[in-house]
Tab-separated table of C-alpha atoms in Angstrom:
chain	number	residue	atom	x	y	z
A	1100	MET	CA	-6.958	-0.011	-10.538
A	1101	LEU	CA	-3.162	-0.288	-10.311
A	1102	ALA	CA	-2.880	2.307	-13.069
A	1103	ALA	CA	-4.511	4.893	-10.764
A	1104	PHE	CA	-1.339	5.048	-8.607
A	1105	LEU	CA	0.515	7.678	-10.611
A	1106	PRO	CA	4.146	8.780	-10.590
A	1107	GLY	CA	4.715	12.100	-8.842
A	1108	ARG	CA	1.607	11.680	-6.676
A	1109	LEU	CA	0.912	10.816	-3.054
A	1110	SER	CA	-1.555	7.958	-2.543
A	1111	GLU	CA	-3.035	6.341	0.545
A	1112	ILE	CA	-4.339	2.807	1.053
A	1113	PHE	CA	-6.158	2.294	4.312
A	1114	GLY	CA	-7.997	-0.514	6.007
A	1115	PRO	CA	-7.803	-2.852	8.978
A	1116	ARG	CA	-5.349	-5.704	9.320
A	1117	SER	CA	-5.906	-8.589	6.840
A	1118	SER	CA	-8.058	-6.401	4.596
A	1119	GLY	CA	-5.906	-6.694	1.458
A	1120	GLY	CA	-4.023	-3.410	1.751
A	1121	GLY	CA	-0.669	-5.136	2.110
A	1122	SER	CA	-1.370	-7.323	-0.919
A	1123	LEU	CA	-2.334	-4.279	-2.970
A	1124	LEU	CA	0.846	-2.483	-1.888
A	1125	LEU	CA	2.944	-5.524	-2.790
A	1126	ALA	CA	1.284	-5.705	-6.217
A	1127	LEU	CA	2.127	-2.042	-6.833
A	1128	LEU	CA	5.780	-2.522	-5.891
A	1129	SER	CA	5.984	-5.720	-7.966
A	1130	ARG	CA	4.565	-3.920	-10.974
A	1131	ALA	CA	7.164	-1.148	-10.653
A	1132	THR	CA	10.105	-3.592	-10.457
A	1133	ALA	CA	8.710	-5.629	-13.387
A	1134	ARG	CA	9.014	-2.454	-15.461
A	1135	GLY	CA	12.660	-2.096	-14.413
A	1136	GLY	CA	12.136	0.489	-11.679
A	1137	LEU	CA	13.731	0.757	-8.269
A	1138	VAL	CA	11.426	0.808	-5.248
A	1139	ALA	CA	11.742	1.565	-1.546
A	1140	LEU	CA	9.628	0.092	1.229
A	1141	VAL	CA	9.661	1.664	4.684
A	1142	ASP	CA	8.371	-1.163	6.855
A	1143	ALA	CA	7.245	0.284	10.190
A	1144	ALA	CA	6.284	-3.055	11.731
A	1145	ASP	CA	8.941	-5.240	10.052
A	1146	SER	CA	6.141	-7.269	8.493
A	1147	LEU	CA	7.473	-7.894	4.967
A	1148	ASP	CA	8.128	-11.549	4.224
A	1149	PRO	CA	10.745	-11.565	1.441
A	1150	VAL	CA	9.805	-15.080	0.300
A	1151	THR	CA	6.154	-14.091	-0.134
A	1152	ALA	CA	7.193	-10.838	-1.812
A	1153	ALA	CA	9.393	-12.688	-4.307
A	1154	ARG	CA	6.597	-15.176	-5.053
A	1155	ALA	CA	4.304	-12.194	-5.724
A	1156	GLY	CA	6.724	-10.957	-8.374
A	1157	LEU	CA	8.714	-8.349	-6.450
A	1158	ASP	CA	12.308	-8.213	-7.685
A	1159	LEU	CA	14.154	-8.075	-4.359
A	1160	ARG	CA	17.319	-6.837	-6.130
A	1161	ALA	CA	15.411	-3.634	-6.996
A	1162	LEU	CA	14.083	-3.102	-3.456
A	1163	LEU	CA	15.435	-0.864	-0.708
A	1164	TRP	CA	13.866	-2.287	2.462
A	1165	VAL	CA	13.954	0.003	5.503
A	1166	ARG	CA	12.971	-1.873	8.677
A	1167	CYS	CA	11.821	0.350	11.543
A	1168	GLY	CA	11.254	-2.184	14.338
A	1169	GLY	CA	7.774	-1.003	15.314
A	1170	ARG	CA	8.776	2.657	15.598
A	1171	PRO	CA	6.263	4.660	13.525
A	1172	ALA	CA	8.067	7.981	14.141
A	1173	SER	CA	11.211	6.529	12.539
A	1174	ALA	CA	9.123	5.224	9.636
A	1175	TRP	CA	7.557	8.635	8.981
A	1176	SER	CA	11.022	10.244	9.055
A	1177	ALA	CA	12.422	7.635	6.663
A	1178	VAL	CA	9.635	8.026	4.104
A	1179	ASP	CA	9.926	11.813	4.341
A	1180	LEU	CA	13.636	11.564	3.476
A	1181	LEU	CA	13.246	8.934	0.726
A	1182	ALA	CA	10.387	10.798	-0.971
A	1183	ARG	CA	12.844	13.604	-1.734
A	1184	CYS	CA	15.293	11.254	-3.469
A	1185	THR	CA	15.208	10.868	-7.227
A	1186	GLY	CA	15.614	7.534	-8.973
A	1187	PHE	CA	12.794	5.555	-7.376
A	1188	ALA	CA	9.725	4.498	-9.337
A	1189	ALA	CA	7.787	3.972	-6.096
A	1190	ILE	CA	8.331	4.694	-2.416
A	1191	ALA	CA	6.001	3.018	0.065
A	1192	LEU	CA	5.379	3.355	3.766
A	1193	ASP	CA	3.657	0.345	5.325
A	1194	LEU	CA	2.531	1.288	8.820
A	1195	GLY	CA	0.680	-1.985	9.324
A	1196	SER	CA	-0.789	-1.555	12.779
A	1197	ALA	CA	2.313	0.242	14.122
A	1198	GLY	CA	0.876	3.738	14.117
A	1199	SER	CA	-2.381	5.584	13.913
A	1200	THR	CA	-1.313	9.224	13.640
A	1201	ALA	CA	0.685	11.198	11.130
A	1202	PRO	CA	2.995	14.047	12.095
A	1203	PRO	CA	1.371	17.441	11.403
A	1204	ALA	CA	1.751	18.680	7.819
A	1205	LEU	CA	3.672	15.564	6.744
A	1206	GLY	CA	1.026	14.717	4.145
A	1207	THR	CA	1.602	18.053	2.432
A	1208	ARG	CA	5.387	17.589	2.578
A	1209	LEU	CA	5.100	14.098	1.082
A	1210	GLN	CA	2.811	15.404	-1.654
A	1211	ARG	CA	5.354	18.075	-2.625
A	1212	ALA	CA	8.243	15.624	-2.393
A	1213	ALA	CA	6.445	13.167	-4.708
A	1214	GLU	CA	5.893	15.925	-7.247
A	1215	GLY	CA	9.573	16.876	-7.070
A	1216	SER	CA	11.029	13.363	-7.246
A	1217	GLY	CA	8.567	11.913	-9.751
A	1218	ALA	CA	8.072	8.787	-7.628
A	1219	ALA	CA	4.713	7.317	-6.739
A	1220	VAL	CA	4.593	7.707	-2.946
A	1221	ILE	CA	2.153	5.300	-1.301
A	1222	VAL	CA	1.238	5.164	2.379
A	1223	ARG	CA	-0.614	2.132	3.798
A	1224	THR	CA	-2.279	2.757	7.136
A	1225	PRO	CA	-4.922	1.152	9.359
A	1226	ARG	CA	-7.157	4.239	8.987
A	1227	HIS	CA	-7.302	7.366	6.827
A	1228	LEU	CA	-4.518	9.670	8.053
A	1229	LEU	CA	-3.366	11.991	5.275
A	1230	GLY	CA	-6.434	14.183	4.979
A	1231	GLY	CA	-6.634	16.064	1.698
A	1232	ALA	CA	-2.934	15.703	0.830
A	1233	ALA	CA	-3.304	12.395	-1.036
A	1234	ALA	CA	-4.288	12.576	-4.694
A	1235	LEU	CA	-5.616	9.016	-4.493
A	1236	VAL	CA	-7.291	7.451	-1.451
A	1237	VAL	CA	-8.250	3.765	-1.527
A	1238	SER	CA	-10.194	2.006	1.214
A	1239	VAL	CA	-9.852	-1.771	1.531
A	1240	ARG	CA	-11.894	-4.265	3.530
A	1241	ARG	CA	-11.981	-8.028	3.846
A	1242	VAL	CA	-15.082	-9.597	2.290
A	1243	ARG	CA	-14.449	-13.214	3.248
A	1244	THR	CA	-11.794	-15.678	4.308
A	1245	ARG	CA	-11.268	-18.996	2.520
A	1246	TRP	CA	-10.283	-21.936	4.727
A	1247	ILE	CA	-9.184	-25.330	3.424
A	1248	GLY	CA	-8.683	-28.735	4.990
A	1249	ALA	CA	-9.684	-32.376	4.556
A	1250	ASP	CA	-11.802	-32.768	7.701
A	1251	GLY	CA	-12.863	-29.158	8.113
A	1252	PRO	CA	-11.204	-25.806	7.802
A	1253	THR	CA	-7.677	-26.221	9.135
A	1254	ARG	CA	-5.561	-23.662	7.276
A	1255	LEU	CA	-5.905	-20.404	5.431
A	1256	GLY	CA	-6.588	-20.846	1.736
A	1257	GLY	CA	-6.964	-17.192	0.798
A	1258	LEU	CA	-8.741	-13.901	1.293
A	1259	VAL	CA	-11.179	-11.946	-0.791
A	1260	SER	CA	-11.080	-8.191	-0.296
A	1261	GLU	CA	-12.824	-5.196	-1.751
A	1262	ALA	CA	-11.129	-1.928	-2.696
A	1263	ARG	CA	-12.925	1.367	-3.230
A	1264	VAL	CA	-11.464	4.611	-4.484
A	1265	LEU	CA	-12.654	7.385	-2.198
A	1266	ARG	CA	-10.746	10.150	-3.984
A	1267	SER	CA	-8.942	10.382	-7.306
A	1268	ARG	CA	-7.793	13.768	-8.478
A	1269	ALA	CA	-6.492	12.272	-11.750
A	1270	ASP	CA	-9.751	10.497	-12.645
A	1271	PRO	CA	-12.737	11.457	-10.434
A	1272	ARG	CA	-14.873	8.812	-12.208
A	1273	LEU	CA	-12.992	6.147	-10.219
A	1274	ALA	CA	-14.399	7.517	-6.955
A	1275	THR	CA	-18.009	6.485	-7.396
A	1276	PRO	CA	-19.869	4.644	-4.611
A	1277	GLU	CA	-21.018	1.819	-6.870
A	1278	ARG	CA	-17.525	1.015	-8.187
A	1279	ALA	CA	-15.451	-1.532	-6.251
A	1280	TRP	CA	-12.616	-3.862	-7.183
A	1281	VAL	CA	-12.397	-7.388	-5.834
A	1282	ILE	CA	-8.927	-8.588	-4.841
A	1283	GLU	CA	-8.455	-12.306	-4.297
A	1284	TRP	CA	-5.397	-13.758	-2.627
A	1285	ARG	CA	-4.747	-17.493	-2.636
A	1286	ALA	CA	-2.293	-19.480	-0.551
């Protein structure tokens, strides 16, 4: 599934909090830095944990981290500017739960900027916001939570999520109702 996020394209990952969208986004950024690319993360809610990101394989030396302090308007402006810059393998906007609307026509501007810069531009949101502008739209949902503990469940042991491609202009076969990917995260 990671191969479906193409350079020069706008993609959207959406789903509620703790649904696996953040883990998928982190895996995409980690993959880009493992290949020697530079990445940018616009973090609307300041939710990135650098220790967790490094453990997941993200090369922090190849990351531009823009923290927006819970201001979604600033995050949208930052991703709009960065998407026009060349030299990045991937540019991501993680809205977390900080915002639920996109500025008018921004999806189209981001789509054009991605085409011009050659970067994979990925937006993670709590719900589908970009309309038809995104070439790839992935919905994520939590399937189950794994708890661990000696005398009963006392701490989080991991999550199992499901990802479905709702739209793929590059490979429409990915967007079939019966096809889903299982993502498992372990503590």
